[in-house]
Amino acid sequence: MPPSIITDASQSPAAAITYRLWLSDRSRYITFLGPEGSPAVDLDYGRPLGRGSFGQVYATTYRISTESERQPQWALKEGSGAVSELERQQDNLAFESRMFGAVYGTTPLLDFEISLDKYIYRLLMPRLPGIQVIKYLAKVRPDYIERLKIAIAILKAVKVLHEKGIIHGDLKTDNINIVQDQETGEYRVYILDFGLSYRVTDLATFFEGDSEYWTRDRVHILTDVDIRPRAHPFHDIFSLFYYLLVYEKGFTYKFITAIMPPLEELKSAALLYREIREGKTKEVQALKNYNRMRLYSYEMQQAYDLYLGIRSTRNRKKVRFKALAEKRREYEERAKESVTVEGLISQAERLLAISEYCLNKFNIFTLQLPDAVRSLLKQAVEFAAYTTEIDQLDDAFYKEINELCQNKLERELCLFFLKDENQDFVNLASSAIRERIQSDLIFIPIMAALDDETIESYRNITRTRRNYINTLIAYDDLQFILSFKGRAVEDFVRALPIIIEVEYERYIKISFTQVTLDAMIEKAEAIQVLKNEIISYCQSNVIAIGVFEDNVSFKTLLGNAHEFADKTTALEQFPETLLTSIRKIFNEKFNERLQNWFLTDDNNDIGKLTNAQIRQRLQAAPIFASVAINITEMRIQQNKELVQTRERLIKSYSELGLLSKLRFKTVTLEACKREFVASNWNPVVVESITEATLNRIKAEHNRTMPTSFLPFYQLHPIDWASIRVNLVATLIIIKEYSKISVDIEASITALIKDLSVESGDPANNLIRLYNIYQELNVYEKMALQGAFNMPIASSELGEPTFRFIFKAGFDPKLFGPALLTVLKEIPRPATTFSLWFSRYRPWYDEIQRGLEKLIDDQDKITDQQFGCLLANFLSNCYHQLLTNRSLYSLVFLNTFLIEQSTPLREGCYQFIKDTTDETILLHLLDELVNLIETMQKSKISRGWFAAPPIQLHAQTLVELQGLSTSPFERIKFSEILARYRQNLRTTGNESCLERLDALILNWANGLFESVTVLSS
């Protein structure tokens, strides 16, 4: 019961009540205040329960202000309207509230919220159990007998309502709640919404328009012309039956159809009324269009014709509708006099009794024709007084009953085939099964209908149960079924996994008994023991077991093993799912070992082999020799692709940029693997990378390194702290003593600055240093390499490289002062005031000062660095003499250099004496002959006064051509060369002498191949 203030609405005048309304999301709260202004009831709006023409109903909880706990299971009906209708609506709602109280014993609380032009009413009432009948029928879809029970329950509720003197007035499946007792199966019905109700002694509510499910005496009523109809119980009966016939399925019971107009007429009348209303809208619109077109004769006539057509059609439909309405009114008047709720309930209950009797005797009535069923029913003692009703039953009834009996027969046969004692039906012949079925008395009447095909279909149900049991036993690796050891079968049935779908699930679950469960557990325990033995055997034979990818081969191998010689039957019955899971475990282990073999460094070439060649290699491998023939092509191809992926990985990391190669050089194997995985390479392939593979990648970096960068790559990682000072000094010397561009000078300056503050990435600084290195000449490069203690290798230049400076035992710091002396002694032109001397004297002075400064700074750098810079200085000086055409000075300098690099000892040049390869000397001989022949063709002496020594050239050629080359006469060759050079000096032919000296210097410095001879 709600609080005491929820009484008759007249005790709660609206003037004495105020409201507090709160809105948030879908919840709303409102407080009813008592007459003194103190809060009485706090309401919580819940989900909507329904909507009608006059308002909406919400699920509601309330709380009395003096209590903390909220009361559930209440409903709040809320609606609104114009203030002009308030007085009439107050009376109607007050009457509805009293009707509800009269039926259910609790009068709802009614209150109004009133504004200037609008009112809102709220009616708080107990929430009735169940769901609307319209929803229940759509959700449950009950069978013939259950629908009949529902109709009887509703009629009984209507009877109670009428006995209380109340006609509902709007009875339909939306306004009825129903709930079924789960234990007894009985239905309880609750009638809702008394907004259009009236007392049996009063006039009935009416409608000025039409409501298709109301009787015709309550619609199209004009209050100032027509007489309002009096209340009659048939009003509720007709509305209820109309909804059950027209809007629900399966309620074509004789006691309903006998008092209602034909169903087709009801539907036609409803359709006609809707079309008439729609036609009225179209007629009004057509008339408006006609009135707008009066100035246009042609369009006006068309619009008028359309209007007339619509009106004519509508009038014809109105005539048809009126005729149907009159006919229906006659039906209603006849039924009103003869139909009572009690009589309908009696007819329905007799029909229910007949139906249930037939269903209980399903084995007798299943395959009978209607006449035979009538005869059997009349013979039944229970229905001796129902002979007339039985004769009046139509064929629709017998069709429904036959279907129910068929369904029950199928159910009983299913349960029979699903019994534990009948599980051997799977292997029995049809004749044996027939004998056992016949042993059950209920099936004797239908044995003639059980042919072999029908028996086979039910045998499939037994087979389905067996398979389902086997699936449950193996489910969750036997742990599910074993967990129910010592527990009740009811717990087991409730816990059955819904993910395992099975036909006839409802019947199969019913068939499970405690015996079934205990047998399943016993079988699971035996399977568990065998499973452990299989796993133990497989662990000892991973290669032999794991190669098989199907259960048949796997089971055959197990059956041939002596460990399972006495377990053949158990192996045959071993669950396939468990066998598959075990096989897959060892398939994975085998695949892992196979992958490891494929991904070893010894098998890097497998990606280029055919599958047949790979199989041959597998047969040669001791671990796979016995199973190689059973390894599938797919497995070989998959692993071959892994090897190819591995090679792609190695190749991709072998083709890095210089900076990446530098950083990769010092990476550890673990860091390398992390980088590969982060780059989305196959983890299996990454895991196969070994130190040898990593070294292979680094070796490939070394092989593909640019020759010029190789010394820097081999240097990395670099200890910048120990080398920084020496490097900075070297860069400064290069900057001061070399002719470099402004950009290179800026790069050197920036690098010196960064190195001084120890900033930047060491590998990146090495790249910057290399970029500077690329812009230097060979001697400057050699100086830089010397700073890092790198091997110094000269480039292939077509000019003297003065490599003798870098030979072991040569002291560049002694050579420097000697060179300075030679430069000072280089002969000047005879006339000191000549134009040539005036022009080039500053240059002579500059190179002398540069050499003097270099000699003064030699203690700041190493001997090797000093030698490089000295060679650089000498190269610049040599080129400048050629540019200035200073042949006297050039010959003077060449003579000094030849004496330093390859002096004559015992009449033989040192470099010829030291050369052991006669092929090189033959090559030098060819070069010398070609050079002399070129000099022979020169028409003008390169000296100022000397005449071309043509005879000297010819004589020397003859001597050279007379040399014996097998063995090579190296001493004689050296003497001819020395004599030829001396004669050129004597004749003063500086041009020829300079070219010869260039050849000697190049060969003396180890460039043993053709060179481009410099010309003046």
mmCIF file of C-alpha atoms in Angstrom, residues 131-306:
data_model
loop_
_atom_site.group_PDB
_atom_site.id
_atom_site.type_symbol
_atom_site.label_atom_id
_atom_site.label_comp_id
_atom_site.label_asym_id
_atom_site.label_seq_id
_atom_site.Cartn_x
_atom_site.Cartn_y
_atom_site.Cartn_z
ATOM 1 C CA ILE A 131 3.602 -7.812 -19.807
ATOM 2 C CA GLN A 132 0.999 -6.732 -22.327
ATOM 3 C CA VAL A 133 -0.782 -9.613 -24.049
ATOM 4 C CA ILE A 134 0.109 -8.209 -27.474
ATOM 5 C CA LYS A 135 3.822 -8.436 -26.582
ATOM 6 C CA TYR A 136 3.513 -11.824 -24.884
ATOM 7 C CA LEU A 137 1.848 -13.428 -27.909
ATOM 8 C CA ALA A 138 4.484 -12.027 -30.261
ATOM 9 C CA LYS A 139 7.332 -13.198 -28.028
ATOM 10 C CA VAL A 140 6.153 -16.653 -26.875
ATOM 11 C CA ARG A 141 3.976 -17.719 -29.839
ATOM 12 C CA PRO A 142 1.913 -20.196 -27.785
ATOM 13 C CA ASP A 143 0.289 -23.268 -29.354
ATOM 14 C CA TYR A 144 -3.406 -23.984 -29.807
ATOM 15 C CA ILE A 145 -4.075 -25.136 -26.244
ATOM 16 C CA GLU A 146 -2.010 -22.390 -24.630
ATOM 17 C CA ARG A 147 -3.809 -19.721 -26.686
ATOM 18 C CA LEU A 148 -7.093 -21.225 -25.535
ATOM 19 C CA LYS A 149 -5.947 -21.051 -21.916
ATOM 20 C CA ILE A 150 -5.000 -17.393 -22.400
ATOM 21 C CA ALA A 151 -8.451 -16.602 -23.840
ATOM 22 C CA ILE A 152 -10.119 -18.335 -20.875
ATOM 23 C CA ALA A 153 -7.936 -16.416 -18.380
ATOM 24 C CA ILE A 154 -8.847 -13.091 -20.013
ATOM 25 C CA LEU A 155 -12.566 -13.942 -20.068
ATOM 26 C CA LYS A 156 -12.424 -14.851 -16.369
ATOM 27 C CA ALA A 157 -10.774 -11.501 -15.581
ATOM 28 C CA VAL A 158 -13.490 -9.723 -17.600
ATOM 29 C CA LYS A 159 -16.125 -11.683 -15.689
ATOM 30 C CA VAL A 160 -14.651 -10.476 -12.369
ATOM 31 C CA LEU A 161 -14.602 -6.917 -13.695
ATOM 32 C CA HIS A 162 -18.254 -7.106 -14.752
ATOM 33 C CA GLU A 163 -19.218 -8.629 -11.415
ATOM 34 C CA LYS A 164 -17.789 -5.498 -9.788
ATOM 35 C CA GLY A 165 -20.222 -3.528 -11.954
ATOM 36 C CA ILE A 166 -17.571 -2.116 -14.296
ATOM 37 C CA ILE A 167 -17.421 -2.208 -18.092
ATOM 38 C CA HIS A 168 -13.863 -1.521 -19.262
ATOM 39 C CA GLY A 169 -14.969 0.173 -22.476
ATOM 40 C CA ASP A 170 -11.625 -0.120 -24.289
ATOM 41 C CA LEU A 171 -10.629 -3.759 -23.894
ATOM 42 C CA LYS A 172 -7.796 -4.767 -26.239
ATOM 43 C CA THR A 173 -4.548 -6.715 -25.984
ATOM 44 C CA ASP A 174 -2.626 -3.494 -25.281
ATOM 45 C CA ASN A 175 -4.670 -2.924 -22.101
ATOM 46 C CA ILE A 176 -4.217 -6.401 -20.630
ATOM 47 C CA ASN A 177 -1.182 -7.692 -18.745
ATOM 48 C CA ILE A 178 -0.504 -11.419 -18.514
ATOM 49 C CA VAL A 179 1.895 -13.537 -16.481
ATOM 50 C CA GLN A 180 2.301 -17.337 -16.364
ATOM 51 C CA ASP A 181 3.001 -19.204 -13.155
ATOM 52 C CA GLN A 182 6.215 -21.151 -13.797
ATOM 53 C CA GLU A 183 5.213 -23.987 -11.460
ATOM 54 C CA THR A 184 1.541 -24.560 -12.322
ATOM 55 C CA GLY A 185 1.520 -23.126 -15.842
ATOM 56 C CA GLU A 186 -1.632 -21.118 -15.047
ATOM 57 C CA TYR A 187 -2.141 -17.631 -16.447
ATOM 58 C CA ARG A 188 -2.985 -14.556 -14.379
ATOM 59 C CA VAL A 189 -4.495 -11.565 -16.154
ATOM 60 C CA TYR A 190 -4.533 -7.902 -15.079
ATOM 61 C CA ILE A 191 -6.707 -5.365 -16.897
ATOM 62 C CA LEU A 192 -5.211 -1.888 -17.322
ATOM 63 C CA ASP A 193 -6.308 1.670 -18.146
ATOM 64 C CA PHE A 194 -9.815 2.461 -16.959
ATOM 65 C CA GLY A 195 -9.910 5.850 -18.677
ATOM 66 C CA LEU A 196 -12.931 4.920 -20.836
ATOM 67 C CA SER A 197 -14.661 2.692 -18.289
ATOM 68 C CA TYR A 198 -18.247 3.030 -17.122
ATOM 69 C CA ARG A 199 -20.546 1.290 -14.696
ATOM 70 C CA VAL A 200 -22.930 -1.430 -15.773
ATOM 71 C CA THR A 201 -25.843 0.746 -14.664
ATOM 72 C CA ASP A 202 -24.665 3.865 -16.544
ATOM 73 C CA LEU A 203 -24.600 4.985 -20.132
ATOM 74 C CA ALA A 204 -21.658 3.709 -22.176
ATOM 75 C CA THR A 205 -18.775 5.900 -23.291
ATOM 76 C CA PHE A 206 -18.979 6.775 -26.971
ATOM 77 C CA PHE A 207 -17.009 8.266 -29.825
ATOM 78 C CA GLU A 208 -18.117 10.851 -32.380
ATOM 79 C CA GLY A 209 -15.839 9.257 -34.966
ATOM 80 C CA ASP A 210 -15.138 5.586 -35.531
ATOM 81 C CA SER A 211 -13.191 3.007 -33.556
ATOM 82 C CA GLU A 212 -13.107 -0.232 -35.521
ATOM 83 C CA TYR A 213 -12.996 -2.565 -32.511
ATOM 84 C CA TRP A 214 -15.938 -0.892 -30.697
ATOM 85 C CA THR A 215 -19.523 -1.995 -31.225
ATOM 86 C CA ARG A 216 -21.457 0.087 -33.727
ATOM 87 C CA ASP A 217 -23.824 1.495 -31.075
ATOM 88 C CA ARG A 218 -20.883 3.407 -29.455
ATOM 89 C CA VAL A 219 -19.437 5.128 -32.532
ATOM 90 C CA HIS A 220 -20.574 7.985 -34.778
ATOM 91 C CA ILE A 221 -22.618 9.366 -31.893
ATOM 92 C CA LEU A 222 -23.685 13.030 -32.029
ATOM 93 C CA THR A 223 -24.681 14.137 -28.530
ATOM 94 C CA ASP A 224 -27.335 16.612 -29.658
ATOM 95 C CA VAL A 225 -29.023 14.173 -32.048
ATOM 96 C CA ASP A 226 -28.303 10.552 -31.119
ATOM 97 C CA ILE A 227 -29.195 8.736 -27.957
ATOM 98 C CA ARG A 228 -26.200 7.424 -26.000
ATOM 99 C CA PRO A 229 -26.174 3.646 -25.674
ATOM 100 C CA ARG A 230 -26.574 1.935 -22.360
ATOM 101 C CA ALA A 231 -23.743 -0.079 -20.825
ATOM 102 C CA HIS A 232 -23.590 -3.726 -21.808
ATOM 103 C CA PRO A 233 -21.011 -6.501 -21.114
ATOM 104 C CA PHE A 234 -20.990 -7.317 -24.821
ATOM 105 C CA HIS A 235 -19.088 -4.067 -25.427
ATOM 106 C CA ASP A 236 -16.002 -5.585 -23.779
ATOM 107 C CA ILE A 237 -16.520 -9.018 -25.345
ATOM 108 C CA PHE A 238 -16.733 -7.609 -28.855
ATOM 109 C CA SER A 239 -13.651 -5.354 -28.469
ATOM 110 C CA LEU A 240 -11.596 -8.224 -27.046
ATOM 111 C CA PHE A 241 -12.642 -10.746 -29.704
ATOM 112 C CA TYR A 242 -12.150 -8.201 -32.486
ATOM 113 C CA TYR A 243 -8.510 -7.695 -31.455
ATOM 114 C CA LEU A 244 -7.887 -11.423 -31.053
ATOM 115 C CA LEU A 245 -9.371 -12.201 -34.472
ATOM 116 C CA VAL A 246 -8.003 -9.314 -36.546
ATOM 117 C CA TYR A 247 -4.655 -8.498 -34.959
ATOM 118 C CA GLU A 248 -3.526 -11.774 -33.381
ATOM 119 C CA LYS A 249 -2.991 -15.202 -34.941
ATOM 120 C CA GLY A 250 -4.625 -18.484 -34.020
ATOM 121 C CA PHE A 251 -7.726 -17.286 -32.131
ATOM 122 C CA THR A 252 -10.242 -18.664 -34.630
ATOM 123 C CA TYR A 253 -12.013 -20.717 -31.986
ATOM 124 C CA LYS A 254 -15.650 -21.587 -32.608
ATOM 125 C CA PHE A 255 -16.893 -19.745 -29.516
ATOM 126 C CA ILE A 256 -15.281 -16.569 -30.895
ATOM 127 C CA THR A 257 -16.114 -16.782 -34.595
ATOM 128 C CA ALA A 258 -19.725 -17.788 -33.868
ATOM 129 C CA ILE A 259 -20.605 -14.399 -32.353
ATOM 130 C CA MET A 260 -18.480 -12.173 -34.600
ATOM 131 C CA PRO A 261 -19.159 -10.970 -38.139
ATOM 132 C CA PRO A 262 -17.077 -12.708 -40.811
ATOM 133 C CA LEU A 263 -13.404 -11.834 -40.504
ATOM 134 C CA GLU A 264 -13.180 -10.577 -44.090
ATOM 135 C CA GLU A 265 -16.069 -8.164 -43.491
ATOM 136 C CA LEU A 266 -14.384 -6.792 -40.386
ATOM 137 C CA LYS A 267 -11.137 -6.209 -42.257
ATOM 138 C CA SER A 268 -12.931 -4.710 -45.277
ATOM 139 C CA ALA A 269 -14.871 -2.267 -43.102
ATOM 140 C CA ALA A 270 -11.699 -1.135 -41.328
ATOM 141 C CA LEU A 271 -9.910 -0.652 -44.646
ATOM 142 C CA LEU A 272 -12.865 1.249 -46.135
ATOM 143 C CA TYR A 273 -13.014 3.600 -43.165
ATOM 144 C CA ARG A 274 -9.309 4.431 -43.481
ATOM 145 C CA GLU A 275 -9.710 5.038 -47.222
ATOM 146 C CA ILE A 276 -12.756 7.260 -46.600
ATOM 147 C CA ARG A 277 -10.777 9.392 -44.160
ATOM 148 C CA GLU A 278 -7.844 9.641 -46.560
ATOM 149 C CA GLY A 279 -10.300 10.440 -49.387
ATOM 150 C CA LYS A 280 -11.725 13.299 -47.373
ATOM 151 C CA THR A 281 -8.271 14.869 -47.137
ATOM 152 C CA LYS A 282 -7.752 14.454 -50.877
ATOM 153 C CA GLU A 283 -11.238 15.854 -51.583
ATOM 154 C CA VAL A 284 -10.569 18.985 -49.547
ATOM 155 C CA GLN A 285 -7.210 19.504 -51.267
ATOM 156 C CA ALA A 286 -8.771 19.015 -54.734
ATOM 157 C CA LEU A 287 -11.452 21.608 -53.939
ATOM 158 C CA LYS A 288 -8.761 24.089 -52.869
ATOM 159 C CA ASN A 289 -6.904 23.518 -56.137
ATOM 160 C CA TYR A 290 -10.142 24.085 -58.091
ATOM 161 C CA ASN A 291 -10.812 27.379 -56.295
ATOM 162 C CA ARG A 292 -7.275 28.605 -57.077
ATOM 163 C CA MET A 293 -7.709 27.918 -60.837
ATOM 164 C CA ARG A 294 -10.965 29.704 -61.586
ATOM 165 C CA LEU A 295 -9.210 32.158 -63.962
ATOM 166 C CA TYR A 296 -7.844 29.356 -66.151
ATOM 167 C CA SER A 297 -10.625 27.489 -67.895
ATOM 168 C CA TYR A 298 -8.662 24.400 -69.010
ATOM 169 C CA GLU A 299 -6.824 23.854 -65.734
ATOM 170 C CA MET A 300 -10.005 24.679 -63.789
ATOM 171 C CA GLN A 301 -11.963 21.983 -65.599
ATOM 172 C CA GLN A 302 -9.211 19.417 -64.926
ATOM 173 C CA ALA A 303 -9.149 20.324 -61.235
ATOM 174 C CA TYR A 304 -12.941 20.168 -61.014
ATOM 175 C CA ASP A 305 -13.038 16.774 -62.707
ATOM 176 C CA LEU A 306 -10.427 15.489 -60.259
#
